[in-house]
Short mmCIF file of C-alpha atoms in Angstrom, two decimals:
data_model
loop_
_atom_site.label_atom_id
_atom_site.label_comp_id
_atom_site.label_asym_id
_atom_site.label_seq_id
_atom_site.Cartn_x
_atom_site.Cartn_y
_atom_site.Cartn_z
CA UNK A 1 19.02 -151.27 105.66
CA UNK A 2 18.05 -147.96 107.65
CA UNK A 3 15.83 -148.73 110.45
CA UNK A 4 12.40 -146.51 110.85
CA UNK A 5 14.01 -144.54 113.81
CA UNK A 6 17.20 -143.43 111.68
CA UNK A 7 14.91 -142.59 109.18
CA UNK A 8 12.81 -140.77 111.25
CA UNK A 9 15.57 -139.01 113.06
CA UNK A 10 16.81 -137.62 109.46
CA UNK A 11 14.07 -136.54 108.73
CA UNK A 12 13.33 -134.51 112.07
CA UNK A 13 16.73 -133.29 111.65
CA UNK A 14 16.03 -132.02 108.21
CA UNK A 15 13.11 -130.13 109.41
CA UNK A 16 15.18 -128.54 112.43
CA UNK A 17 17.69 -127.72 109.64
CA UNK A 18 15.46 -125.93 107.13
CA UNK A 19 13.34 -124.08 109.67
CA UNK A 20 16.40 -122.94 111.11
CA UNK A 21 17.54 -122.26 108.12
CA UNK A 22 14.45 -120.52 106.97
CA UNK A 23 14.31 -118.05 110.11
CA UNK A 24 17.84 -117.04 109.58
CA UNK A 25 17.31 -116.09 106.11
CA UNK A 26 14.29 -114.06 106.91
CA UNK A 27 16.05 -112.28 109.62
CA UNK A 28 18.58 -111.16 106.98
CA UNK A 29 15.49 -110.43 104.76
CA UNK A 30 13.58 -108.70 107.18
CA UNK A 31 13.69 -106.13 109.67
CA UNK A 32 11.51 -105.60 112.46
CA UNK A 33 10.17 -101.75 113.46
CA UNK A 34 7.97 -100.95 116.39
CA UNK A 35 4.90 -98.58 114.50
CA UNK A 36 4.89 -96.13 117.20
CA UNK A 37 8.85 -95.07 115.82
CA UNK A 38 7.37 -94.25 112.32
CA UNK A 39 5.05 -91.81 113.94
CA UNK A 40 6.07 -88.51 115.42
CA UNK A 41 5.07 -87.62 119.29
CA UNK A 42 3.10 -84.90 120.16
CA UNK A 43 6.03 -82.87 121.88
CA UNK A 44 9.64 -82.05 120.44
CA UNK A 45 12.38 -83.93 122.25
CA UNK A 46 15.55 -82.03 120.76
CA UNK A 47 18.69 -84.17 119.45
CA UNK A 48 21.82 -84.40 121.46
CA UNK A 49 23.30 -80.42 121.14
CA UNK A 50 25.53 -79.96 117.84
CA UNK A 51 28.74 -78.95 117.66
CA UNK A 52 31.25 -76.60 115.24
CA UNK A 53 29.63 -74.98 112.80
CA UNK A 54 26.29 -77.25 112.58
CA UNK A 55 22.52 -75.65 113.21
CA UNK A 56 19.47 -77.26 114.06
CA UNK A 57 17.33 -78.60 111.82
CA UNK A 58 13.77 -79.15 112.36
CA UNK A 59 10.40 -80.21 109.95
CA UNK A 60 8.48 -76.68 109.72
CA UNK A 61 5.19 -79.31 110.05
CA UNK A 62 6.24 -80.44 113.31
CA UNK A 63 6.08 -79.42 117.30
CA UNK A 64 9.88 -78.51 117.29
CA UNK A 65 8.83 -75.06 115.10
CA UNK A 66 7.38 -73.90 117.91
CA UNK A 67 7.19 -70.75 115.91
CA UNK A 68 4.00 -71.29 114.55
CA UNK A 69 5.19 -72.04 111.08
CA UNK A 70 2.50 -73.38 108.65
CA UNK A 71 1.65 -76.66 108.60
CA UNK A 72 0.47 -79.41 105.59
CA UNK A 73 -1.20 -82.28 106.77
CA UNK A 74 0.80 -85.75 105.46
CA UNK A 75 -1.63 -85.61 102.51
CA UNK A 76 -1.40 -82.10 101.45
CA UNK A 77 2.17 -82.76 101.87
CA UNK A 78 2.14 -85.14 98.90
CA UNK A 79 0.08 -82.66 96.95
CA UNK A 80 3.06 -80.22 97.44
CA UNK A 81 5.37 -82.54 96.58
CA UNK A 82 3.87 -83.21 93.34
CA UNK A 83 4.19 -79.57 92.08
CA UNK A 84 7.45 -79.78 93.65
CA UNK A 85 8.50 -83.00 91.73
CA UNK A 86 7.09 -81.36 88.33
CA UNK A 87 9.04 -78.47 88.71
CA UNK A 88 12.41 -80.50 88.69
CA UNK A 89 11.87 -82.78 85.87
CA UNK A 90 10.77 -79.84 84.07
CA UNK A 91 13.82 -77.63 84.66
CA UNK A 92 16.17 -80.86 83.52
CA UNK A 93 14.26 -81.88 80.68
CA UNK A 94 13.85 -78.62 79.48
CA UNK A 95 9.90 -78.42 78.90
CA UNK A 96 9.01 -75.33 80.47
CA UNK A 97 6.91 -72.77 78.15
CA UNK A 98 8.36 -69.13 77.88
CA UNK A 99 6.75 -66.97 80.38
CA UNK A 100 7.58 -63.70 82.00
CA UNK A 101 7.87 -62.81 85.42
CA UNK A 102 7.39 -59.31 86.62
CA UNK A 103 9.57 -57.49 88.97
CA UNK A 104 8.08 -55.19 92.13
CA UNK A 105 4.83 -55.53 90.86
CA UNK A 106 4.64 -53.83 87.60
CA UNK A 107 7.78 -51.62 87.64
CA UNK A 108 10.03 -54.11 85.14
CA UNK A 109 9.00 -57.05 83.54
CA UNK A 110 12.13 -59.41 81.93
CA UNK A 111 12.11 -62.94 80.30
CA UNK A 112 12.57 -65.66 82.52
CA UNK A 113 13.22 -68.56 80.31
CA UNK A 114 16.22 -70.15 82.14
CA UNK A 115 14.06 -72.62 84.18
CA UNK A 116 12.42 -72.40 87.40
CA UNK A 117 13.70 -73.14 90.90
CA UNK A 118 12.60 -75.50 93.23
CA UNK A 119 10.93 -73.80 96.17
CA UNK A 120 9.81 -74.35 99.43
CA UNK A 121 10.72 -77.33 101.25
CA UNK A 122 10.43 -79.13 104.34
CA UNK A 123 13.17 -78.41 106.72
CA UNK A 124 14.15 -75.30 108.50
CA UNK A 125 17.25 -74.13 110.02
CA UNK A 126 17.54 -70.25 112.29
CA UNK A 127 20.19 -67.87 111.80
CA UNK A 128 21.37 -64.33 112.17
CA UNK A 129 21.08 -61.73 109.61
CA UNK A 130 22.31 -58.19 109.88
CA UNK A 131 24.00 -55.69 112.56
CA UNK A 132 22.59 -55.66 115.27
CA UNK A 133 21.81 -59.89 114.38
CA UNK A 134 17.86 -60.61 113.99
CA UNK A 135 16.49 -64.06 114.32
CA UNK A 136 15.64 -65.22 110.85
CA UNK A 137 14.38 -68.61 110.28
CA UNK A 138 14.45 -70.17 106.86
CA UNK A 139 13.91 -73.26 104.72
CA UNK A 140 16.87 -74.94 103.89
CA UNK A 141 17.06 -76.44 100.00
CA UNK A 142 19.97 -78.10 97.82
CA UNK A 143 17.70 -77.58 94.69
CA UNK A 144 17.93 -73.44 94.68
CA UNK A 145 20.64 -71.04 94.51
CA UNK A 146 19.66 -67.81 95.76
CA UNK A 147 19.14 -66.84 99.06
CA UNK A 148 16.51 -64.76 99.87
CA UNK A 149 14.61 -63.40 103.21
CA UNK A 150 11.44 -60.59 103.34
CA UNK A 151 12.24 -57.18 104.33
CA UNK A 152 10.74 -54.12 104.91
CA UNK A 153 8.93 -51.80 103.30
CA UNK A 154 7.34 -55.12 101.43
CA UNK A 155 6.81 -52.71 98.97
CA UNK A 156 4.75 -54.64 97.21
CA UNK A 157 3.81 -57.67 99.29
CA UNK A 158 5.19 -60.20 102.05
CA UNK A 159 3.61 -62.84 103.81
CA UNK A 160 3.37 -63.56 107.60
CA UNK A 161 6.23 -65.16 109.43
CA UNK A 162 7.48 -65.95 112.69
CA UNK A 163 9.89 -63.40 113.31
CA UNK A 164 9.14 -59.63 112.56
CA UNK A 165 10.72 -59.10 108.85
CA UNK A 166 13.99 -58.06 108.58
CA UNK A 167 14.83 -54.72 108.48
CA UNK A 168 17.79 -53.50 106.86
CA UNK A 169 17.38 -49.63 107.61
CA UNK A 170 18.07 -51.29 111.20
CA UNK A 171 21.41 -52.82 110.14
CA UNK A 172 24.59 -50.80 109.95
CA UNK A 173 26.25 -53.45 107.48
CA UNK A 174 23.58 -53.35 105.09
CA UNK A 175 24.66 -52.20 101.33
CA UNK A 176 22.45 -52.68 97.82
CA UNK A 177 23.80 -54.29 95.03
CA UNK A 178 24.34 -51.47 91.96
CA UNK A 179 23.50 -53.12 88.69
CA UNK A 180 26.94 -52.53 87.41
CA UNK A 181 28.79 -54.95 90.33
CA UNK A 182 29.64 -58.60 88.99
CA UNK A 183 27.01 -60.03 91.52
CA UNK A 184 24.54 -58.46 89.91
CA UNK A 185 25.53 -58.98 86.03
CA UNK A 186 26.34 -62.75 87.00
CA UNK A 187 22.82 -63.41 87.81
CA UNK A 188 20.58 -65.29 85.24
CA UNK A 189 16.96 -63.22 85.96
CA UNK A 190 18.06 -59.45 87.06
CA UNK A 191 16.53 -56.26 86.55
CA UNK A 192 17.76 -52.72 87.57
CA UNK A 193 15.93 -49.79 89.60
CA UNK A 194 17.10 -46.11 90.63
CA UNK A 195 21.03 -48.25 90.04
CA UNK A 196 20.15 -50.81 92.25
CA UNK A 197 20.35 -54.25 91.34
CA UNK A 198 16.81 -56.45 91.43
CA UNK A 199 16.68 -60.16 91.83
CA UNK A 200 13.35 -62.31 90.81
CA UNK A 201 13.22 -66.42 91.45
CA UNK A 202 10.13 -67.94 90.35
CA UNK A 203 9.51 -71.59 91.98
CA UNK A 204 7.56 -74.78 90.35
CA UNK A 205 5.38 -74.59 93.06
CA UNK A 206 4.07 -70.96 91.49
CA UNK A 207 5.71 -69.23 94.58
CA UNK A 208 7.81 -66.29 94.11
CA UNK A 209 10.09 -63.71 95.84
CA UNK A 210 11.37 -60.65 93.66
CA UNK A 211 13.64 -57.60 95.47
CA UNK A 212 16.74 -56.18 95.78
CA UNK A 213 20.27 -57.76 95.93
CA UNK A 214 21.81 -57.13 99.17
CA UNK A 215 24.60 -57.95 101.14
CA UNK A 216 25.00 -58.09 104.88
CA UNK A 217 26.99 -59.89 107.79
CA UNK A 218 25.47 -63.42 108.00
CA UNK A 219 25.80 -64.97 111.69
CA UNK A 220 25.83 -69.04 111.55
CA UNK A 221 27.18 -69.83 114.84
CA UNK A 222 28.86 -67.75 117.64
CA UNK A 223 31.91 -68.41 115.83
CA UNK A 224 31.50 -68.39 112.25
CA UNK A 225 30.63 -65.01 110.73
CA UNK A 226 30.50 -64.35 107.03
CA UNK A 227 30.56 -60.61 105.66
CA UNK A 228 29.35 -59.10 102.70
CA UNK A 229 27.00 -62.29 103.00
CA UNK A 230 25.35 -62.13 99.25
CA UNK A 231 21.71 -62.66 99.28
CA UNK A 232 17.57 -61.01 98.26
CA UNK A 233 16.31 -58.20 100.32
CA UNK A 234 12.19 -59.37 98.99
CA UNK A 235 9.86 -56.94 98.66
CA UNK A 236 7.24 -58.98 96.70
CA UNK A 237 7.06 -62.61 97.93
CA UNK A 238 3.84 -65.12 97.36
CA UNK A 239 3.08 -68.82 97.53
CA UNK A 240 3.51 -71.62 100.19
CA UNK A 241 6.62 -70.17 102.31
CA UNK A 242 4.47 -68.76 104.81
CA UNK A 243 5.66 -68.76 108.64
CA UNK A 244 9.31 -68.88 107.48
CA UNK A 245 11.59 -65.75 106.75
CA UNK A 246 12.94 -66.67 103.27
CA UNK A 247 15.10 -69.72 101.76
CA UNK A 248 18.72 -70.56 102.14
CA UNK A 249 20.14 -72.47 99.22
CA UNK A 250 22.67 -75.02 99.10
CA UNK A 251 22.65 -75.54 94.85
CA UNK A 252 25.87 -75.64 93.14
CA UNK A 253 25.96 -71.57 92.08
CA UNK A 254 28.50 -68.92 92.92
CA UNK A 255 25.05 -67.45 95.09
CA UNK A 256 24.48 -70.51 97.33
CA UNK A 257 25.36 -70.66 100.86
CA UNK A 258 28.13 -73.28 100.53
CA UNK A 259 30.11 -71.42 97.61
CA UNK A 260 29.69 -68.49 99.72
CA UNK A 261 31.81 -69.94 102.70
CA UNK A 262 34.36 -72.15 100.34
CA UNK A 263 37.10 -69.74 101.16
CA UNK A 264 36.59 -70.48 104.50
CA UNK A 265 34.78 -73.85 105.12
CA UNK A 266 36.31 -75.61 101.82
CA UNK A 267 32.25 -76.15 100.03
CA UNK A 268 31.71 -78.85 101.95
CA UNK A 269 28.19 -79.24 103.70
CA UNK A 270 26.22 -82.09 105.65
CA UNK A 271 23.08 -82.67 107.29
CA UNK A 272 20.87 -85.16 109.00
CA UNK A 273 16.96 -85.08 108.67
CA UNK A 274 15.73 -86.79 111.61
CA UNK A 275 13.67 -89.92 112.04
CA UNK A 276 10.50 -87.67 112.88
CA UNK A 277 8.61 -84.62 112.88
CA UNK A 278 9.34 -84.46 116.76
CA UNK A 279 13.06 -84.57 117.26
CA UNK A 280 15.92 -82.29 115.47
CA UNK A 281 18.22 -82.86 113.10
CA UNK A 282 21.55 -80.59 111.95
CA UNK A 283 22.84 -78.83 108.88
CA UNK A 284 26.86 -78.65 108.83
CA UNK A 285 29.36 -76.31 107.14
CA UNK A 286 32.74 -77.41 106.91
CA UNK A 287 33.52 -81.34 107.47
CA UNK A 288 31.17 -83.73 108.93
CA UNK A 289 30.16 -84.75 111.99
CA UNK A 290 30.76 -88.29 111.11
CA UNK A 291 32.52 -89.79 108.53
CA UNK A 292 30.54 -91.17 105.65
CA UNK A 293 30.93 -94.48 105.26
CA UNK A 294 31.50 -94.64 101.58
CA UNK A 295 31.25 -92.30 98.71
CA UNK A 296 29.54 -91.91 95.51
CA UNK A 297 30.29 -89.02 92.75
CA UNK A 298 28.33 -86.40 92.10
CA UNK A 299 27.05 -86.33 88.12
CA UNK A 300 26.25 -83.04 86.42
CA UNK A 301 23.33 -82.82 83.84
CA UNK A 302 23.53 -79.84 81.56
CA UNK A 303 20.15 -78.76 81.47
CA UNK A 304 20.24 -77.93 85.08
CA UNK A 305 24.05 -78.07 86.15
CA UNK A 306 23.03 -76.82 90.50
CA UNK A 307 21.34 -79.93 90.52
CA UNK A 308 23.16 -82.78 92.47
CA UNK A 309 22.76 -85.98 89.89
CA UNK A 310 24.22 -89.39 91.74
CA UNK A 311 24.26 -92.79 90.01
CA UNK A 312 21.74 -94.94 91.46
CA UNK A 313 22.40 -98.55 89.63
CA UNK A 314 19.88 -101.02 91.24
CA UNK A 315 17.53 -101.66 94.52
CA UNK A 316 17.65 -104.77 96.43
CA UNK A 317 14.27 -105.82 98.31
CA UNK A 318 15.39 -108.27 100.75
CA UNK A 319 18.44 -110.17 99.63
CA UNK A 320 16.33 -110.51 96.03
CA UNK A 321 18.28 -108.07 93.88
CA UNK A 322 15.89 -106.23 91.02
CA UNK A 323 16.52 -107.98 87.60
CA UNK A 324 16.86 -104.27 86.39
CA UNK A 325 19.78 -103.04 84.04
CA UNK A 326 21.82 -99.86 85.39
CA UNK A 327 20.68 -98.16 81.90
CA UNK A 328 16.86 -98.14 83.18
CA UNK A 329 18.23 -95.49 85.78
CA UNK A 330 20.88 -94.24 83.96
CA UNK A 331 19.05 -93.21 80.69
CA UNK A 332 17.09 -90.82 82.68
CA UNK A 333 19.38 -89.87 85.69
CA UNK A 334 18.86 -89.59 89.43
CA UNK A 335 19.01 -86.84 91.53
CA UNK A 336 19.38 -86.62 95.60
CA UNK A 337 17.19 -83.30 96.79
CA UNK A 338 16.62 -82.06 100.57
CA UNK A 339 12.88 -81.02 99.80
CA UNK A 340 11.15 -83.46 97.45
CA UNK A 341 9.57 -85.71 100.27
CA UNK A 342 8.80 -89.09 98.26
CA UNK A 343 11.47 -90.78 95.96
CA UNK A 344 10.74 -91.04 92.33
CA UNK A 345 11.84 -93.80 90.21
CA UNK A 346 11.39 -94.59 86.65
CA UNK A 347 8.19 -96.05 85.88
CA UNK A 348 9.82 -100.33 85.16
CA UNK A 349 11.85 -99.95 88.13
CA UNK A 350 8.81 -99.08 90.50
CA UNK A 351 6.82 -101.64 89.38
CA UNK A 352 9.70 -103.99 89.86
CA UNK A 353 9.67 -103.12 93.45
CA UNK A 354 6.34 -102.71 94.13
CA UNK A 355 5.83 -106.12 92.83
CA UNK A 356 8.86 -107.84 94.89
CA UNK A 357 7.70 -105.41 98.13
CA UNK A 358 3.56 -106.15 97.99
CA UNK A 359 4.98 -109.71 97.42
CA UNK A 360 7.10 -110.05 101.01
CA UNK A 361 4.28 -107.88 103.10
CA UNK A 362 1.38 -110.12 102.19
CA UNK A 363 0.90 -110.95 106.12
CA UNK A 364 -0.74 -107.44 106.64
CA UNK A 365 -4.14 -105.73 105.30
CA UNK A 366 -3.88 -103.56 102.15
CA UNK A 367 -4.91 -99.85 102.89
CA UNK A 368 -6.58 -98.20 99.63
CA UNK A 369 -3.93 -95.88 98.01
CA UNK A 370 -3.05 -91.88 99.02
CA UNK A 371 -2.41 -89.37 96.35
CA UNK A 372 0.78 -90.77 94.62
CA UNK A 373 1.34 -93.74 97.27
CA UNK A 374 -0.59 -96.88 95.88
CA UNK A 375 1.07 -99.32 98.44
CA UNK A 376 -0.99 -99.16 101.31
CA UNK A 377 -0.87 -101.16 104.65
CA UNK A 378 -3.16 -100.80 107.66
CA UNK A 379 -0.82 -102.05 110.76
CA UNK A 380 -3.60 -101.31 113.58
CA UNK A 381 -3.46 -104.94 114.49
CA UNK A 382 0.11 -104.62 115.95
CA UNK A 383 2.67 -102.73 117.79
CA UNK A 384 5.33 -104.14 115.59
CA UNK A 385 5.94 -104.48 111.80
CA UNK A 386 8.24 -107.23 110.00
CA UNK A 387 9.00 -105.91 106.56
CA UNK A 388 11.78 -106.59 103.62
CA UNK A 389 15.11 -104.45 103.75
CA UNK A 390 14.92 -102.19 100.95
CA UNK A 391 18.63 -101.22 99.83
CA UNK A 392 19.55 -98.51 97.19
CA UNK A 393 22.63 -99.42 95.21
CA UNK A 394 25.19 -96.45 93.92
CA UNK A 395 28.37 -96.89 91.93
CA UNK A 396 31.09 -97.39 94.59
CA UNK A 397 27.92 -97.52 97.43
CA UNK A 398 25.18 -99.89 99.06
CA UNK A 399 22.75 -97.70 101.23
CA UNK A 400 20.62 -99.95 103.29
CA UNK A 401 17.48 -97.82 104.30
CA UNK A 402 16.02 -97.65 107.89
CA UNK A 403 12.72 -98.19 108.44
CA UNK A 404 11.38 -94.99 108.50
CA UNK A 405 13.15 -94.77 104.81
CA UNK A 406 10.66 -97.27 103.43
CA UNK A 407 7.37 -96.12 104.93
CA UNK A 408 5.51 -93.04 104.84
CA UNK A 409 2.63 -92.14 107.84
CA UNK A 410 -0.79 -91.12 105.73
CA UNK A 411 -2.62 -90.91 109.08
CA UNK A 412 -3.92 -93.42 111.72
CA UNK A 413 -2.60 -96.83 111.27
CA UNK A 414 -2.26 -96.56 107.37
CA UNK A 415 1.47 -96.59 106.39
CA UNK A 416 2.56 -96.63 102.50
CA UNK A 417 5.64 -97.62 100.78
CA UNK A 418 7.46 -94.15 100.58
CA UNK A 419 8.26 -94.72 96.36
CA UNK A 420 6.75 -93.83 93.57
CA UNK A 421 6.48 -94.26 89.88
CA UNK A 422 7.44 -91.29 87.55
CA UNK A 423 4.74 -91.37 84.35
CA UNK A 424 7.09 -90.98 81.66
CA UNK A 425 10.44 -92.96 81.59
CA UNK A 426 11.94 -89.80 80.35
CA UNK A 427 11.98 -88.13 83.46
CA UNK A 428 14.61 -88.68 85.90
CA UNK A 429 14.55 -89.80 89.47
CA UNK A 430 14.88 -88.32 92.38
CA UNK A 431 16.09 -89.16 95.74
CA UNK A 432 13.46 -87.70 98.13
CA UNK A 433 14.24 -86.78 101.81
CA UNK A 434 12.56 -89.53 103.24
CA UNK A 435 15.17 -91.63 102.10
CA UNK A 436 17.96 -89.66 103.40
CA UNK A 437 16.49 -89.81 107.13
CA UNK A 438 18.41 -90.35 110.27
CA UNK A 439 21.77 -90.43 107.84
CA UNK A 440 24.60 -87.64 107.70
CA UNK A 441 24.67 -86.61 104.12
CA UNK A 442 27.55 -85.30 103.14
CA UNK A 443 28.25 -82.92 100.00
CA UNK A 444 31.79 -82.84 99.18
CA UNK A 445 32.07 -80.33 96.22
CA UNK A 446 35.54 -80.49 95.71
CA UNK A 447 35.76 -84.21 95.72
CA UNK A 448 32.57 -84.39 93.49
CA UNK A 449 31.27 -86.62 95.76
CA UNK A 450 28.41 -87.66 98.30
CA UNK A 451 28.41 -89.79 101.51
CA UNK A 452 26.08 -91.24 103.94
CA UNK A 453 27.05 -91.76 107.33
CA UNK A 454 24.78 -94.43 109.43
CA UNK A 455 22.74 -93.12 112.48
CA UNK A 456 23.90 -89.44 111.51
CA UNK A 457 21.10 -88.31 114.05
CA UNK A 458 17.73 -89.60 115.87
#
């Protein structure tokens, strides 16, 4: 027979065992963020310096612009992003009406049926166009193909930016484009003037930049220099790229930046977004910084084949894996883009983890939804924040997301799960940047492949 002790002794044992074993399992659950690191300081406190052939990136909303870029509150942000978001799964599903753009105001007007870019994103990045070099600083984008900055005359219109507009009667390596050179034939939306060659990209945001196709010498670094740099001398530019000098794309075209330097640099590009609007990140040409710690391949959809597609399979929330089928993202596709802000997921795989996420953060107050965000938490009452690990699962690749990957600051203490629902399950996802934060993402072209590298930057 067991005496009352033993029995009691089990029993306190037991209870030792399970809490024990309840804490550990939360702590593998869970991860614990102070609230202050989800928010961005007042001043800019600049990463540690790059090195090779890497620039600085910064968030044009931010105090490290310094340049008096324009700014979008967090909420207007999400506006933006919308228009942004439409724009993409319009272009890949192919549900954009005919409509014609016109080209230096009312000179030419030509068809431009093939699809809209992407536009103006978040991040910005300063180089050195022309001979002498002037300052030019530009957004950044893996969704467009054409680089563009404003120039003088503006014979029809610019907008106001940071540096004085480029100049090219100022540059002695400056040359036009005829309309009979391969550059300019090989472009999808082209017009001709007086034998020179004219460029028009239209954006989903209903920004535009029309002009002429140049070429110049392009100055990256101190040591990497690219001649006959191919890119749009604007003379008629509109919509929300104000404060910057142009656009610098990183798409999968002949035109972009990174085809641009493959002879060179091999098409292989990184870069880190950083944790917050305060500190600086880095775009990379040529080989990373740091390794990636595993791979996943880079898909191609026809519709829109400069698009990066990657094959997101599942989501854990905590160590509770989504009872979701790979087809539910697969039927649709999932793309990885630099300047959509919030990630988009079908519309049964959101609500799968919204339900699994709202279900693990029941400890804190509910904030009423913002715009898009309907997962809303007011954390005024603390200076820390338990929540579940959110982890994105590729073929061939677990990505486990840092804090500031799962929430998104609407103002004051109200923070919202940074996800969202698409409205129709035939439009694909999209990996927004706030999921790519603090890692080194690395685009390997020729190996048809992406990586993520942890703690890429701050």
């Amino acid at each position: 027979m067991v005496s009352s002790s033993a029995l009691v002794s089990s029993a306190l044992f037991c209870l030792v065992f399970l809490s024990y074993y309840s804490q550990n399992t939360r702590g593998e659950d869970f991860a614990t963020v102070s609230v202050a690191s989800l928010l961005p300081s007042s001043s800019c406190t600049p990463n540690a310096a790059q090195r090779g052939n890497s620039l600085q990136v910064i968030n044009r909303n931010g105090p490290c612009s310094g340049k008096q870029l324009s700014k979008l509150t967090q909420v207007s942000s999400l506006a933006h992003d919308a228009l942004r978001v439409a724009s993409i799964q319009a272009r890949v599903t192919g549900s954009w009406a005919n409509y014609n753009s016109t080209l230096l105001g009312t000179q030419i007007s030509i068809p431009a049926r093939s699809g809209l870019y992407l536009g103006s994103g978040n991040y910005v990045i300063t180089l050195s166009l022309g001979t002498p070099t002037k300052t030019q600083t530009v957004i950044f984008d893996t969704g467009s193909n054409i680089n563009w900055v404003q120039c003088r005359p503006c014979a029809v219109a610019c907008y106001s930016q940071a540096e004085p507009i480029f100049d090219p009667v100022q540059s002695s390596t400056y040359r036009n484009v005829t309309c009979t050179d391969p550059l300019c034939t090989g472009l999808s939306i082209r017009g001709c003037s007086t034998g020179t060659c004219l460029y028009s990209v239209t954006y989903g945001d209903g920004s535009s930049t029309v002009g002429f196709l140049a070429t110049d010498t392009l100055t990256l670094t101190p040591t990497n220099v690219l001649n006959n740099f191919v890119f749009g001398c604007g003379q008629n530019n509109r919509g929300l790229f104000k404060g910057a000098a142009g656009l610098l794309g990183l798409g999968r075209s002949s035109y972009s930046l990174n085809s641009q330097l493959s002879g060179t640099l091999g098409k292989v590009f990184s870069y880190c977004l950083p944790s917050t609007d305060s500190l600086t990140g880095y775009l990379n040409l040529g080989s990373p910084l740091k390794p990636p710690t595993g791979f996943t391949a880079i898909l191609t959809n026809s519709r829109a084949p400069s698009l990066y597609f990657i094959d997101l399979i599942g989501i854990s929330v905590g160590a509770t894996r989504l009872n979701l089928s790979p087809t539910v993202f697969r039927s649709v596709g999932t793309l990885i883009d630099s300047g959509t802000v919030i990630t988009r997921l079908p519309p049964m795989a959101y609500a799968a983890l919204r339900a699994e996420f709202q279900a693990r953060m029941t400890q804190y107050a509910r904030a009423p939804a913002v715009s898009i965000l309907d997962t809303c938490y007011n954390f005024a009452s603390g200076t820390t924040i338990s929540y579940p690990i959110i982890k994105l699962h590729y073929t061939s690749l677990d990505v486990t997301l840092p804090g500031v990957g799962v929430f998104y600051p609407v103002g004051g203490s109200t923070f919202c799960l940074a996800f969202a629902g698409n409205t129709d399950p035939a439009q694909p996802g999209i990996i927004g940047n706030v999921q790519q934060k603090t890692f080194e993402v690395t685009y390997d072209i020729p190996g048809n492949r992406i990586g993520f590298a942890t703690a890429g930057c701050g």
